Coordinates of C-alpha atoms in Angstrom, one line a residue:
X125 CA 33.3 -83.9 -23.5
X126 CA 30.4 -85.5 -26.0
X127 CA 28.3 -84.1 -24.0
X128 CA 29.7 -80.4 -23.6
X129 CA 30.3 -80.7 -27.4
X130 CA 26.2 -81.5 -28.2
X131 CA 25.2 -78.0 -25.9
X132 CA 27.9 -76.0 -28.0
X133 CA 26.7 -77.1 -31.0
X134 CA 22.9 -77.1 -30.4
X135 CA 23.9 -73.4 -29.3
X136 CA 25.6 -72.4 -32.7
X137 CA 23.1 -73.9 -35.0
X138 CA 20.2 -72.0 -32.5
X139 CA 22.0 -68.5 -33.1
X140 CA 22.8 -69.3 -36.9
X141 CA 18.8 -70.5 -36.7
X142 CA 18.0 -67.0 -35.1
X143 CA 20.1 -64.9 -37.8
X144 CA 18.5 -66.4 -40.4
X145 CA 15.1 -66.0 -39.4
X146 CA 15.6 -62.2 -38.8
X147 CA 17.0 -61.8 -42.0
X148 CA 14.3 -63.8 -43.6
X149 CA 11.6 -61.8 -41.8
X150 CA 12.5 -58.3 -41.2
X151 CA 8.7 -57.5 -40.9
X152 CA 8.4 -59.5 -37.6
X153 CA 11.6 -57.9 -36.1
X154 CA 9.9 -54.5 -36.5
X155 CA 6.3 -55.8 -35.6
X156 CA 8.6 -57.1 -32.7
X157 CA 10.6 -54.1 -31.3
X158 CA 7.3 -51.7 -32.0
X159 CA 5.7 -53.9 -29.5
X160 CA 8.5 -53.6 -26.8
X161 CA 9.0 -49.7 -27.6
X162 CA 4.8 -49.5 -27.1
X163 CA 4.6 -51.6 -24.0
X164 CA 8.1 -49.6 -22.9
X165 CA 6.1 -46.3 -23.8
X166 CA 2.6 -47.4 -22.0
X167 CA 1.8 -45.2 -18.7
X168 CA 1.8 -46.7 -15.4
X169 CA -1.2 -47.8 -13.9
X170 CA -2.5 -45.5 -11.2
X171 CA -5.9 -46.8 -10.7
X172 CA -8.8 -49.4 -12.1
X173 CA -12.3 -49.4 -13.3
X174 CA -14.7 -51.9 -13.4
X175 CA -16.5 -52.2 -17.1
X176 CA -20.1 -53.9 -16.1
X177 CA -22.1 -55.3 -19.4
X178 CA -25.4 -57.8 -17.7
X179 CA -28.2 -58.0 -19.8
X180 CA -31.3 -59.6 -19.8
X181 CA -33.3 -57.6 -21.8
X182 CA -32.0 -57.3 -25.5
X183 CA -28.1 -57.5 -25.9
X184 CA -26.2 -55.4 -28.1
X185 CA -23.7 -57.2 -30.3
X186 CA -21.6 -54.3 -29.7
X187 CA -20.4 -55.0 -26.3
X188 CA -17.3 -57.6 -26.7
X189 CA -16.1 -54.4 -29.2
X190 CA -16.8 -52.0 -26.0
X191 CA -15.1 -54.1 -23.9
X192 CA -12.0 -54.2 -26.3
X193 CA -12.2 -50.9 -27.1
X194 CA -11.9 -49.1 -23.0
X195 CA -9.3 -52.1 -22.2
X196 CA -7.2 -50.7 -24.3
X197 CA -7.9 -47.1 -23.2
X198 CA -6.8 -48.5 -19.8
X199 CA -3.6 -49.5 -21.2
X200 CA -3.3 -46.1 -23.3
X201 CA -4.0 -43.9 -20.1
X202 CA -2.8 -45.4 -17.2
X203 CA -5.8 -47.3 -15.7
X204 CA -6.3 -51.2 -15.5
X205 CA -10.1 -52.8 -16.7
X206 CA -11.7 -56.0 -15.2
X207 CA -14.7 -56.7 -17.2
X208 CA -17.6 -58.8 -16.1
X209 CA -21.0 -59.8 -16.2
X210 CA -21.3 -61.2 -12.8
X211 CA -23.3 -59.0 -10.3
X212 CA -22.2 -60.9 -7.7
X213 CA -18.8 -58.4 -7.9
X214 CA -21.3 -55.7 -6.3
X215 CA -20.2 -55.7 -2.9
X216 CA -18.6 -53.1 -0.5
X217 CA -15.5 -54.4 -0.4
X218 CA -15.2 -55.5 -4.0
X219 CA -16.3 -52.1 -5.3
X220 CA -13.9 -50.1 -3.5
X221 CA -11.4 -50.6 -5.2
X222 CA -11.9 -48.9 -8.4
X223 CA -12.2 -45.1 -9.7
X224 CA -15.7 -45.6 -11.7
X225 CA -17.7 -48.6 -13.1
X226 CA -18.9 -48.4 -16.6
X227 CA -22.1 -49.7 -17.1
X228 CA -21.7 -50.9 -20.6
X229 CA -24.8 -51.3 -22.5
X230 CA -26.7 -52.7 -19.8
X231 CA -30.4 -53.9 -20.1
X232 CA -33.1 -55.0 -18.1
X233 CA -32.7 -56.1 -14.0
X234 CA -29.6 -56.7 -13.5
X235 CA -28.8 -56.4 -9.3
X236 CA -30.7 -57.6 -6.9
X237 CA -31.6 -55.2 -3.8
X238 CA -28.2 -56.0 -1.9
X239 CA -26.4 -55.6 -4.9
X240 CA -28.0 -52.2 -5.3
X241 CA -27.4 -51.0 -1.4
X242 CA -23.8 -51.5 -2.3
X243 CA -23.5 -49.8 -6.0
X244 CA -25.6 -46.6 -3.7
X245 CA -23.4 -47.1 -1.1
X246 CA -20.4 -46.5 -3.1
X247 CA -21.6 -43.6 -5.1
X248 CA -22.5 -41.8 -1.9
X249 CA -18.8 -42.9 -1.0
X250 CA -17.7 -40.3 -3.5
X251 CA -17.7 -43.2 -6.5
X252 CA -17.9 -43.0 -10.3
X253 CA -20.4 -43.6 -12.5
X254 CA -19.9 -44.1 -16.4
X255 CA -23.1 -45.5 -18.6
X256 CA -23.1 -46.0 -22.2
X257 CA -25.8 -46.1 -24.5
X258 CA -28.5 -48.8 -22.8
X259 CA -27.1 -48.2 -19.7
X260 CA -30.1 -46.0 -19.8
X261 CA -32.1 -48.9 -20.5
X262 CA -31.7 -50.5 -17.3
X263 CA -33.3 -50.7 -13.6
X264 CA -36.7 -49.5 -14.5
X265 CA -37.9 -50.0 -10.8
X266 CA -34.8 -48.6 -9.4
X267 CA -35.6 -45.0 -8.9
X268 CA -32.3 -44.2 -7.6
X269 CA -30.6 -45.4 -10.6
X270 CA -32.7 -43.4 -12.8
X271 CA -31.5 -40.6 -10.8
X272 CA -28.0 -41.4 -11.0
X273 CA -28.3 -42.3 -14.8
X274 CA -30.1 -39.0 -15.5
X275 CA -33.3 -40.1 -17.7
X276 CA -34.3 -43.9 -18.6
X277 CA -34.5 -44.8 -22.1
X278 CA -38.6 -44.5 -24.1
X279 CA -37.7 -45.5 -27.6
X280 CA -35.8 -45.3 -31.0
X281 CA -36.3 -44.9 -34.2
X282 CA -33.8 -46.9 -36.6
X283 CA -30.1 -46.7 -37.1
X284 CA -29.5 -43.8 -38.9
X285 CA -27.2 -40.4 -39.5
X286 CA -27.9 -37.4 -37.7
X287 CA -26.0 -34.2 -36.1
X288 CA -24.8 -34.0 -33.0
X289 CA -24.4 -30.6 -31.3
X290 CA -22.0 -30.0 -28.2
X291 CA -23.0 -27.3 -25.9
X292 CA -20.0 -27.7 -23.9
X293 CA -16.7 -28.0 -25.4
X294 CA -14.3 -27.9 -22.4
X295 CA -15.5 -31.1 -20.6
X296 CA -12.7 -33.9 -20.5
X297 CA -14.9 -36.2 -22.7
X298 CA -16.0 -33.0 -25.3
X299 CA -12.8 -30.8 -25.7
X300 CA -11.6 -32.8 -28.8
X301 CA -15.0 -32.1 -30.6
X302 CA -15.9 -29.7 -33.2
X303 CA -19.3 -27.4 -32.6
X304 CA -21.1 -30.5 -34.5
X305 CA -20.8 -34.1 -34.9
X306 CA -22.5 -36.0 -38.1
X307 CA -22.4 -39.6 -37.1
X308 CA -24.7 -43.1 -37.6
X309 CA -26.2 -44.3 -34.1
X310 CA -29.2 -45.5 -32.7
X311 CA -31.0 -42.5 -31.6
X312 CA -32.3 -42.8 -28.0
X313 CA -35.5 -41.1 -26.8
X314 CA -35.9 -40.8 -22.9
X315 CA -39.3 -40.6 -20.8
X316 CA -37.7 -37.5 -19.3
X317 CA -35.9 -34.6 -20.2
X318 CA -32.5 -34.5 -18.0
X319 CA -31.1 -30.9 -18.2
X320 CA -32.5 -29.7 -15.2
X321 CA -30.9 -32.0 -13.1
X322 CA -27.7 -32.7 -15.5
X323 CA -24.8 -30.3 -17.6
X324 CA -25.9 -31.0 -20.7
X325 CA -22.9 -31.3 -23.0
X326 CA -24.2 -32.3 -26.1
X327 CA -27.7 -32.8 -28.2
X328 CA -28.7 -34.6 -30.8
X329 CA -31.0 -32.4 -33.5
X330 CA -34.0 -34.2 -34.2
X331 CA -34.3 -32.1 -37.8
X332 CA -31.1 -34.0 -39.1
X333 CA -32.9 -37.6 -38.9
X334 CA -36.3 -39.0 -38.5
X335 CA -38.3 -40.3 -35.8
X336 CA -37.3 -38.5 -32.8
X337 CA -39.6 -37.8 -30.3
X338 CA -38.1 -35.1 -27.6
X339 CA -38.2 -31.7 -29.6
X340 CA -35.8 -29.1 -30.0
X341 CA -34.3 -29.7 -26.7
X342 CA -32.8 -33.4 -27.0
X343 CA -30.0 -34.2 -25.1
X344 CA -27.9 -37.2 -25.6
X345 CA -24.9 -36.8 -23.3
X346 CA -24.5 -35.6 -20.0
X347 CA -22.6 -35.3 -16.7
X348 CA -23.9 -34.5 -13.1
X349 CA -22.8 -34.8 -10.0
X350 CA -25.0 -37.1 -7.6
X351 CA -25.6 -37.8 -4.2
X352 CA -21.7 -37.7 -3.1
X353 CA -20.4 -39.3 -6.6
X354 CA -20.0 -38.5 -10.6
X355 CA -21.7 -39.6 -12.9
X356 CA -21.6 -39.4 -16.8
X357 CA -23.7 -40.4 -19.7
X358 CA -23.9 -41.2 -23.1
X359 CA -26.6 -42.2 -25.4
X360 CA -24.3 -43.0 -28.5
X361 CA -23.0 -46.1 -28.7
X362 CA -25.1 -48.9 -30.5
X363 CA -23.1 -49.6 -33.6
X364 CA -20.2 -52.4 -33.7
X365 CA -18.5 -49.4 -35.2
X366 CA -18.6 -47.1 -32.7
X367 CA -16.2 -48.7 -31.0
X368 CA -13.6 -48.8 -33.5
X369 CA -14.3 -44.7 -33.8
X370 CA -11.3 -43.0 -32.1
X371 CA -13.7 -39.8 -31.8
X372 CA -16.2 -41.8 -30.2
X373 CA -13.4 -43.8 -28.2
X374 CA -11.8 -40.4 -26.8
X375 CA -15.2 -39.0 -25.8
X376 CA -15.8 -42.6 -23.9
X377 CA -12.0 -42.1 -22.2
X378 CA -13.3 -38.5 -21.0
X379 CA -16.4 -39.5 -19.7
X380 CA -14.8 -42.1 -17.8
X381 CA -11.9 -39.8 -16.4
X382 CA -14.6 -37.7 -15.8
X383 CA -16.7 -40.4 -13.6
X384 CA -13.3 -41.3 -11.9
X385 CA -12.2 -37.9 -11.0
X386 CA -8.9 -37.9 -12.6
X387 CA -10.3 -35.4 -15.0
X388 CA -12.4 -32.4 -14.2
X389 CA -15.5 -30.7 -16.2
X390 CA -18.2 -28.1 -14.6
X391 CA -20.9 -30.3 -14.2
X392 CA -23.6 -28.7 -12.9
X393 CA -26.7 -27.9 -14.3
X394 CA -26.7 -24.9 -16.6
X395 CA -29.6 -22.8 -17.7
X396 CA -30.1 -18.8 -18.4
X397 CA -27.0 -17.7 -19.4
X398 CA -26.8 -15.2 -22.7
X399 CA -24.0 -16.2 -25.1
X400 CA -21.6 -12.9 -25.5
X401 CA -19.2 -15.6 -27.7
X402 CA -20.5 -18.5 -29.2
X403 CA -17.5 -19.4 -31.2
X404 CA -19.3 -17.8 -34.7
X405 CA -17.8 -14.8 -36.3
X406 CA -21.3 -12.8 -36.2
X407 CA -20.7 -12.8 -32.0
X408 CA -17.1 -11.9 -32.0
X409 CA -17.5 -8.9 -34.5
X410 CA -19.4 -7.6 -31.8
X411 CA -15.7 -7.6 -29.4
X412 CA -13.4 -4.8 -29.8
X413 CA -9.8 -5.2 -29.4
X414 CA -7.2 -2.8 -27.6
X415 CA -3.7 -2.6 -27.8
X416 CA -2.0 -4.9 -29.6
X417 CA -1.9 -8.3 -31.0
X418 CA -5.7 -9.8 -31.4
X419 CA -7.1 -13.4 -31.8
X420 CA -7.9 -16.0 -34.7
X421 CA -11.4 -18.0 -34.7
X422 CA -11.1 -21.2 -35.5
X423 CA -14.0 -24.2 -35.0
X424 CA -15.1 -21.9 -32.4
X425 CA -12.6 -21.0 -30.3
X426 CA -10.2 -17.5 -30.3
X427 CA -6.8 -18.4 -29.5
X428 CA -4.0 -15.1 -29.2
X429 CA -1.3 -13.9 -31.3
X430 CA 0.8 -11.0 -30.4
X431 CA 0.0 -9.1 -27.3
X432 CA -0.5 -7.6 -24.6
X433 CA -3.9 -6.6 -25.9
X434 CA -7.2 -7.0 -24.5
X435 CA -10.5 -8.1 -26.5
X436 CA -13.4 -6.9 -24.3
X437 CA -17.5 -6.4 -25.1
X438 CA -17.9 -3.3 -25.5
X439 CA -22.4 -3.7 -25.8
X440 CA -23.3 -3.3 -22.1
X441 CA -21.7 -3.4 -18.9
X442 CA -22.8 -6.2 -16.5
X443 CA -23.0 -5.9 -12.8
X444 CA -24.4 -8.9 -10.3
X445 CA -23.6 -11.9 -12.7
X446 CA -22.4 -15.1 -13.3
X447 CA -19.7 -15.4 -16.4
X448 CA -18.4 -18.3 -17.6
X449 CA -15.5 -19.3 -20.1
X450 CA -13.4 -21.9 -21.2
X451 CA -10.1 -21.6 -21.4
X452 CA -6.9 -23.8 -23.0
X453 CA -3.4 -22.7 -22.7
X454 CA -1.1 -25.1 -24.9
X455 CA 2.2 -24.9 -22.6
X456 CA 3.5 -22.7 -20.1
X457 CA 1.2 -19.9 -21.1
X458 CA -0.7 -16.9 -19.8
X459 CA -3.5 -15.4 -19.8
X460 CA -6.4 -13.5 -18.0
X461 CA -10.2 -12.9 -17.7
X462 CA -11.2 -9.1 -16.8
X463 CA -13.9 -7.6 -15.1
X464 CA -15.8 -4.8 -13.5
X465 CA -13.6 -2.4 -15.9
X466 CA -14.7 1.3 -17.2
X467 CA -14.3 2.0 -21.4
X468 CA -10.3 1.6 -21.7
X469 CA -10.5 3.5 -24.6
X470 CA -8.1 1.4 -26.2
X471 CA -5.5 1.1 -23.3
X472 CA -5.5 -2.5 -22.6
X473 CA -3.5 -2.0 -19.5
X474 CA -6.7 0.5 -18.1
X475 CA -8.4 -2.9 -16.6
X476 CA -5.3 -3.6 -14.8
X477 CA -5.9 -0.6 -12.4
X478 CA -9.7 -0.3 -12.6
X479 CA -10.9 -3.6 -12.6
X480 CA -9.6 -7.0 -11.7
X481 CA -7.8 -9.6 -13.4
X482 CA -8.6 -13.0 -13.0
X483 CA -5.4 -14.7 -13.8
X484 CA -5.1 -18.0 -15.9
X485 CA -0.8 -19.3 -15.3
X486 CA 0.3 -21.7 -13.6
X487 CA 3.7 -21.5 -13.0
X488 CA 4.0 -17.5 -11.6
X489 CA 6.3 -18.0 -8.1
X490 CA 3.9 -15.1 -7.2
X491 CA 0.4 -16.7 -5.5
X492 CA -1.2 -14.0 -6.2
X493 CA -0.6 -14.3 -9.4
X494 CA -0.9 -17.9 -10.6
X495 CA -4.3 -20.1 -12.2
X496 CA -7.5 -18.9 -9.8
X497 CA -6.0 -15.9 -8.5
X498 CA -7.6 -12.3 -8.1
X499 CA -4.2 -11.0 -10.3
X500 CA -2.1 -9.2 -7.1
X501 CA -4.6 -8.8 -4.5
X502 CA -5.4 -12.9 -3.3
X503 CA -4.1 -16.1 -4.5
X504 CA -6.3 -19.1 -4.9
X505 CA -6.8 -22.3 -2.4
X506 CA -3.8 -23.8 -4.2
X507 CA -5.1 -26.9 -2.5
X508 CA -8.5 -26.7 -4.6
X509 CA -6.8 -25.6 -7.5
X510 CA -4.2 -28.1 -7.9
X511 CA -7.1 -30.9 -7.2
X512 CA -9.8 -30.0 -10.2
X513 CA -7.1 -28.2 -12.4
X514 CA -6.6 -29.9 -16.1
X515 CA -3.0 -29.7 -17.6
X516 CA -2.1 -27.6 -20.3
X517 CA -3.5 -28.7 -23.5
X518 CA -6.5 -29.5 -22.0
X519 CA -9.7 -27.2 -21.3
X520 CA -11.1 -25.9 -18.2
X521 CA -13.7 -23.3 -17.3
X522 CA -13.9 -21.0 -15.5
X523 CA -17.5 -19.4 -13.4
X524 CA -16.5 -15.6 -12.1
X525 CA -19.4 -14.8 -9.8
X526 CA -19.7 -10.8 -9.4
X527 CA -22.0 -9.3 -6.8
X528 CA -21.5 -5.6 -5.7
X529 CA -17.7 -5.4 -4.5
X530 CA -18.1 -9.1 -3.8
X531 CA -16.0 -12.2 -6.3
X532 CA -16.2 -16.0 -6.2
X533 CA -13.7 -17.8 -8.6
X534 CA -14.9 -21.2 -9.7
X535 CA -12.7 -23.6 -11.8
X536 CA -14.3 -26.5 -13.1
X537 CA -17.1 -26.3 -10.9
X538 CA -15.2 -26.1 -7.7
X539 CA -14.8 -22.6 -5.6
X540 CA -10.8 -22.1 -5.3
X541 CA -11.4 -18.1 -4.5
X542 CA -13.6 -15.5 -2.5
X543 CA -12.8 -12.3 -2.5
X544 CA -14.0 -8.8 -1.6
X545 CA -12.8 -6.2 -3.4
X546 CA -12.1 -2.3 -2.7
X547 CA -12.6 -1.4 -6.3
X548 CA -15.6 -0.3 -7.7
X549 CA -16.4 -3.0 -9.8
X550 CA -20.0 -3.6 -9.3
X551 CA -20.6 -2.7 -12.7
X552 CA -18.3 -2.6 -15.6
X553 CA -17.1 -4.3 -18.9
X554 CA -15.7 -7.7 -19.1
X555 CA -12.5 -9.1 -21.5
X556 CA -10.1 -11.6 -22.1
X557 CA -6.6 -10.7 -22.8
X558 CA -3.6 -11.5 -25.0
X559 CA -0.8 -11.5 -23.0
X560 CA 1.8 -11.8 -25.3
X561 CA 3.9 -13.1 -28.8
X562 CA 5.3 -16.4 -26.4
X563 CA 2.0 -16.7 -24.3
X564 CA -0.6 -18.2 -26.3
X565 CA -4.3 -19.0 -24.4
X566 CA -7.4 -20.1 -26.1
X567 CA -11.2 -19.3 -25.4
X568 CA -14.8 -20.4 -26.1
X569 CA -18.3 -20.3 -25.1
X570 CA -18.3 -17.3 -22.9
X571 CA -21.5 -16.7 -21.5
X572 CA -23.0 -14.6 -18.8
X573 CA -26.1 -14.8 -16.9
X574 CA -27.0 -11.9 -14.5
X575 CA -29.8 -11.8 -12.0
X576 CA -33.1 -11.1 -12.3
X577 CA -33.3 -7.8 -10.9
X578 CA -31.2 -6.3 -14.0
X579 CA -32.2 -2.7 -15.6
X580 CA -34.5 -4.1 -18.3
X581 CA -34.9 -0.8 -20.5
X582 CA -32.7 2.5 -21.7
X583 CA -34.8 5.0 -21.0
X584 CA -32.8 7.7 -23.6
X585 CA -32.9 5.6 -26.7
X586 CA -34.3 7.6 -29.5
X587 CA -35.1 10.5 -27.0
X588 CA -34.4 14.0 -28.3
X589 CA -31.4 15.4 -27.9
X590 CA -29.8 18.7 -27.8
X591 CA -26.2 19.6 -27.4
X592 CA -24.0 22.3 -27.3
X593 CA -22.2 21.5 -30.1
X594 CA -21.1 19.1 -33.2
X595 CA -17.1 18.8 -33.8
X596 CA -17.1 20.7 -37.4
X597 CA -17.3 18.5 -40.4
X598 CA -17.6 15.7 -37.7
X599 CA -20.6 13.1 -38.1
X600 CA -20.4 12.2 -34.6
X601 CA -24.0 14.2 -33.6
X602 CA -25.5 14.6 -30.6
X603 CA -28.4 11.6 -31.6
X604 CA -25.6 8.8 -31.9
X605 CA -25.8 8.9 -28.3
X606 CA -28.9 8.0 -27.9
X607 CA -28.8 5.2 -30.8
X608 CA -28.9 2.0 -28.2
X609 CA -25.4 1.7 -30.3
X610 CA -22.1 1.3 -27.7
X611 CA -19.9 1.7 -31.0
X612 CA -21.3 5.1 -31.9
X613 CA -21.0 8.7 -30.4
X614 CA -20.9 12.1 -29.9
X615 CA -18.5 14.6 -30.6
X616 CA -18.9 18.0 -29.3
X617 CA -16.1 21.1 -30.4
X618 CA -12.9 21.2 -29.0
X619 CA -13.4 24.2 -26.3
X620 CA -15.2 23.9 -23.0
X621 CA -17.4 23.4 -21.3
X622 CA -19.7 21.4 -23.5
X623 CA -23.2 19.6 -22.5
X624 CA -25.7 17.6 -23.5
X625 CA -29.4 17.3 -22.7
X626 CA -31.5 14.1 -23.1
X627 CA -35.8 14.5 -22.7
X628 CA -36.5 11.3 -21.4
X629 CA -40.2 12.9 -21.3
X630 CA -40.7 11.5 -18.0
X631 CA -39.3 11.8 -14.1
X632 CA -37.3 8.6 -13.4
X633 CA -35.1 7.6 -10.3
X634 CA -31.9 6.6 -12.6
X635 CA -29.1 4.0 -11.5
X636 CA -26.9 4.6 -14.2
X637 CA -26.0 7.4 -17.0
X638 CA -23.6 6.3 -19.4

């Protein structure tokens, strides 16, 4: 009974104890239950990385704050961390069980030759491949790595501000940035120049800060993919402060989603393509909207109101190209790429049943009609779609490949569609439509590169002209239709038949009168 009597009591006073303690400190029982509700609210873990950070060349003081900084991205998105310096964890076995491995600020030799077999041998295993900053810095006499890594590091100048500029805005680790980036870092130079082997995503411009040594052209972070694997790159990264940077953090998270596959960006080299949009207002005056509704620019993108309106380019028609966009929907949107279209004269449904529609939702019970198809006439590989497809609120982009009747469908780098078409779309204008006041769909950095063999000249500009007639009072003469000016023309009187006749001073074989 004196026994029983001691618990009770030492119970009681314990809870009274507890009571008062909350009362006293109401701070702690709300630092308390945030932490349960985070933890509670943390994503399950569906896969791990391995953060790598040997050096024995010069050693940032940075890299306990990177280490910090992507554990906690692990815990934030679902992926678990080990972090070491011990190269002895580069074996076959050990490395197959993660995603990617970071390579954190890495400097000097840091694997010996088996170590290296096995890093290659997991790469070419379809492994990932993150490096930050001196990662670049690393492996001189490993060829291989400098391949994987894209360019070793030459020099720097000191710590200092500068701009960054992205070329592509719809990779996983670049959709969150504006067109430019003033930050402090330590500015690498590298002995090569990468960008023919690597998608550039962003430079750094060597007029905003001294001492850089690459030129116009200077890129400072990159993805490719290489020899079976991914791999992405960054330059940034130097600064203790970096890591505390949730920019810089979220471009980190991205490149490493990126080098695990769990997030997917075009990255293959890129070069020769002619911006059409390039997210300024000077490039989309040059669009023309039909029908309804429109688009609002905003840090370079056009995102839809209202619809169902079509905002096409209405400077040239393309045929035998490649034309790339990135795309966002926010939700369960919708929205479309057109191409191979005649003038719809302001009928934005016109390009429905002269051209094709390549169709950007997810969620139509239709095949045929969903994210990758060629809208009603064939549905995607949903198989390939579903595998390198971003969620909404994320970017992706999209490469439409037009040759003659022929069209290839690539999202995010990967071919989902190929398709050979009955319409005659070998040459024609291209758009992006509005679907909509409830289906809302963003785009940026549209671009289009056709092949070489292109008409290079139009033979009638400034040719004389003589025409049947002018509409009276109308300033639409015959000579605006020879101005090189698509948003100009002629106008003859209302009764017909009415002609025109261009001197083009010469006998040509012609492929096209417009």
């Amino acid at each position: 009974m004196h026994t029983l009597f001691r618990s009770r009591m030492a119970v009681a006073v314990a809870t009274v104890f507890a009571m008062v303690l909350a009362m006293a400190s109401p701070a702690s029982a709300v630092s308390s239950n945030t932490a349960a509700a985070t933890a509670a609210a943390a994503p399950p873990i569906t896969y791990k990385v391995l953060v790598f950070s040997k050096t024995t060349g010069f050693r940032h003081s940075s890299i306990p704050n990177g280490v910090a900084m992507i554990r906690q991205l692990g815990v934030d998105n679902g992926f678990a961390v080990d972090a070491t310096e011990d190269a002895a964890v580069f074996t076959a076995a050990n490395l197959a069980q993660y995603k990617a491995v970071v390579w954190l600020s890495t400097t000097g030799d840091v694997l010996n030759a088996t170590q290296q077999t096995a890093f290659e041998s997991y790469i070419r295993g379809g492994g990932g491949y993150a490096g930050v900053h001196a990662a670049a810095d690393t492996e001189y006499d490993w060829p291989w790595y400098g391949g994987l890594v894209g360019s070793f590091f030459k020099s720097h100048p000191a710590t200092q501000a500068a701009t960054v500029r992205f070329e592509d805005r719809a990779n996983p680790s670049t959709g969150h940035m504006a067109p430019t980036w003033n930050r402090t870092d330590e500015w690498y130079d590298y002995r090569t120049n990468p960008r023919a082997d690597v998608k550039v995503l962003a430079t750094v411009d060597e007029s905003t800060y001294s001492g850089g040594s690459m030129g116009a052209d200077h890129p400072i972070t990159w993805c490719h993919g290489y020899e079976g694997g991914r791999a992405w790159y960054t330059g940034m990264g130097h600064t203790e402060e970096s890591y505390a940077d949730p920019t810089f953090s979220k471009l980190v998270l991205g490149g490493i989603q990126v080098a695990a596959g769990v997030a997917h960006g075009d990255c293959r080299p890129e070069a020769g393509y002619t911006p059409l949009f390039d997210g300024t207002q000077a490039s989309l005056d040059k669009w023309r909207q039909a029908g309804p509704g429109g688009f609002t620019l905003g840090g370079g993108t056009i995102s839809s109101f209202g619809g169902m309106g079509l905002l096409w380019y209405p400077l040239s028609t393309f045929s035998n190209y490649s034309l790339k966009l990135d795309w966002m929907m926010p939700g369960d949107d919708n929205g479309g790429l057109f191409i191979g279209f005649p003038d719809p004269a302001g009928d934005p449904w016109a390009p429905v049943s002269t051209g094709h529609e390549i169709q950007i939702d997810a969620t139509d019970a239709d095949p045929s009609r969903t994210t990758g198809s060629v809208y009603s006439f064939q549905a995607p590989d949903s198989a390939l779609r579903a595998a390198n497809l971003n969620p909404p609120g994320t970017w992706n982009t999209y490469d439409v490949r037009v040759h003659g009747q022929h069209v290839e469908i690539y999202l995010n780098g990967v071919k989902i569609n190929d398709y050979t078409s009955t319409r005659n779309i070998a040459n024609g204008y291209i758009g992006v439509q509005n679907d909509g006041d409830a289906a809302h769909i963003s785009y940026r950095n549209i671009r289009i590169k056709q092949d070489s063999a292109q008409p290079t000249a139009d033979l009638a500009q400034g040719k004389p002209v003589t025409t049947s007639s002018v509409e009276a009072g109308s300033a639409h003469v015959g000579a605006n239709a020879v101005d090189g000016n698509a948003t100009t023309r002629w106008s003859s009187a209302y009764t017909d038949p009415q002609w025109i006749r261009v001197d083009l001073g010469a006998s040509y074989a012609l492929n096209r009168v417009r």
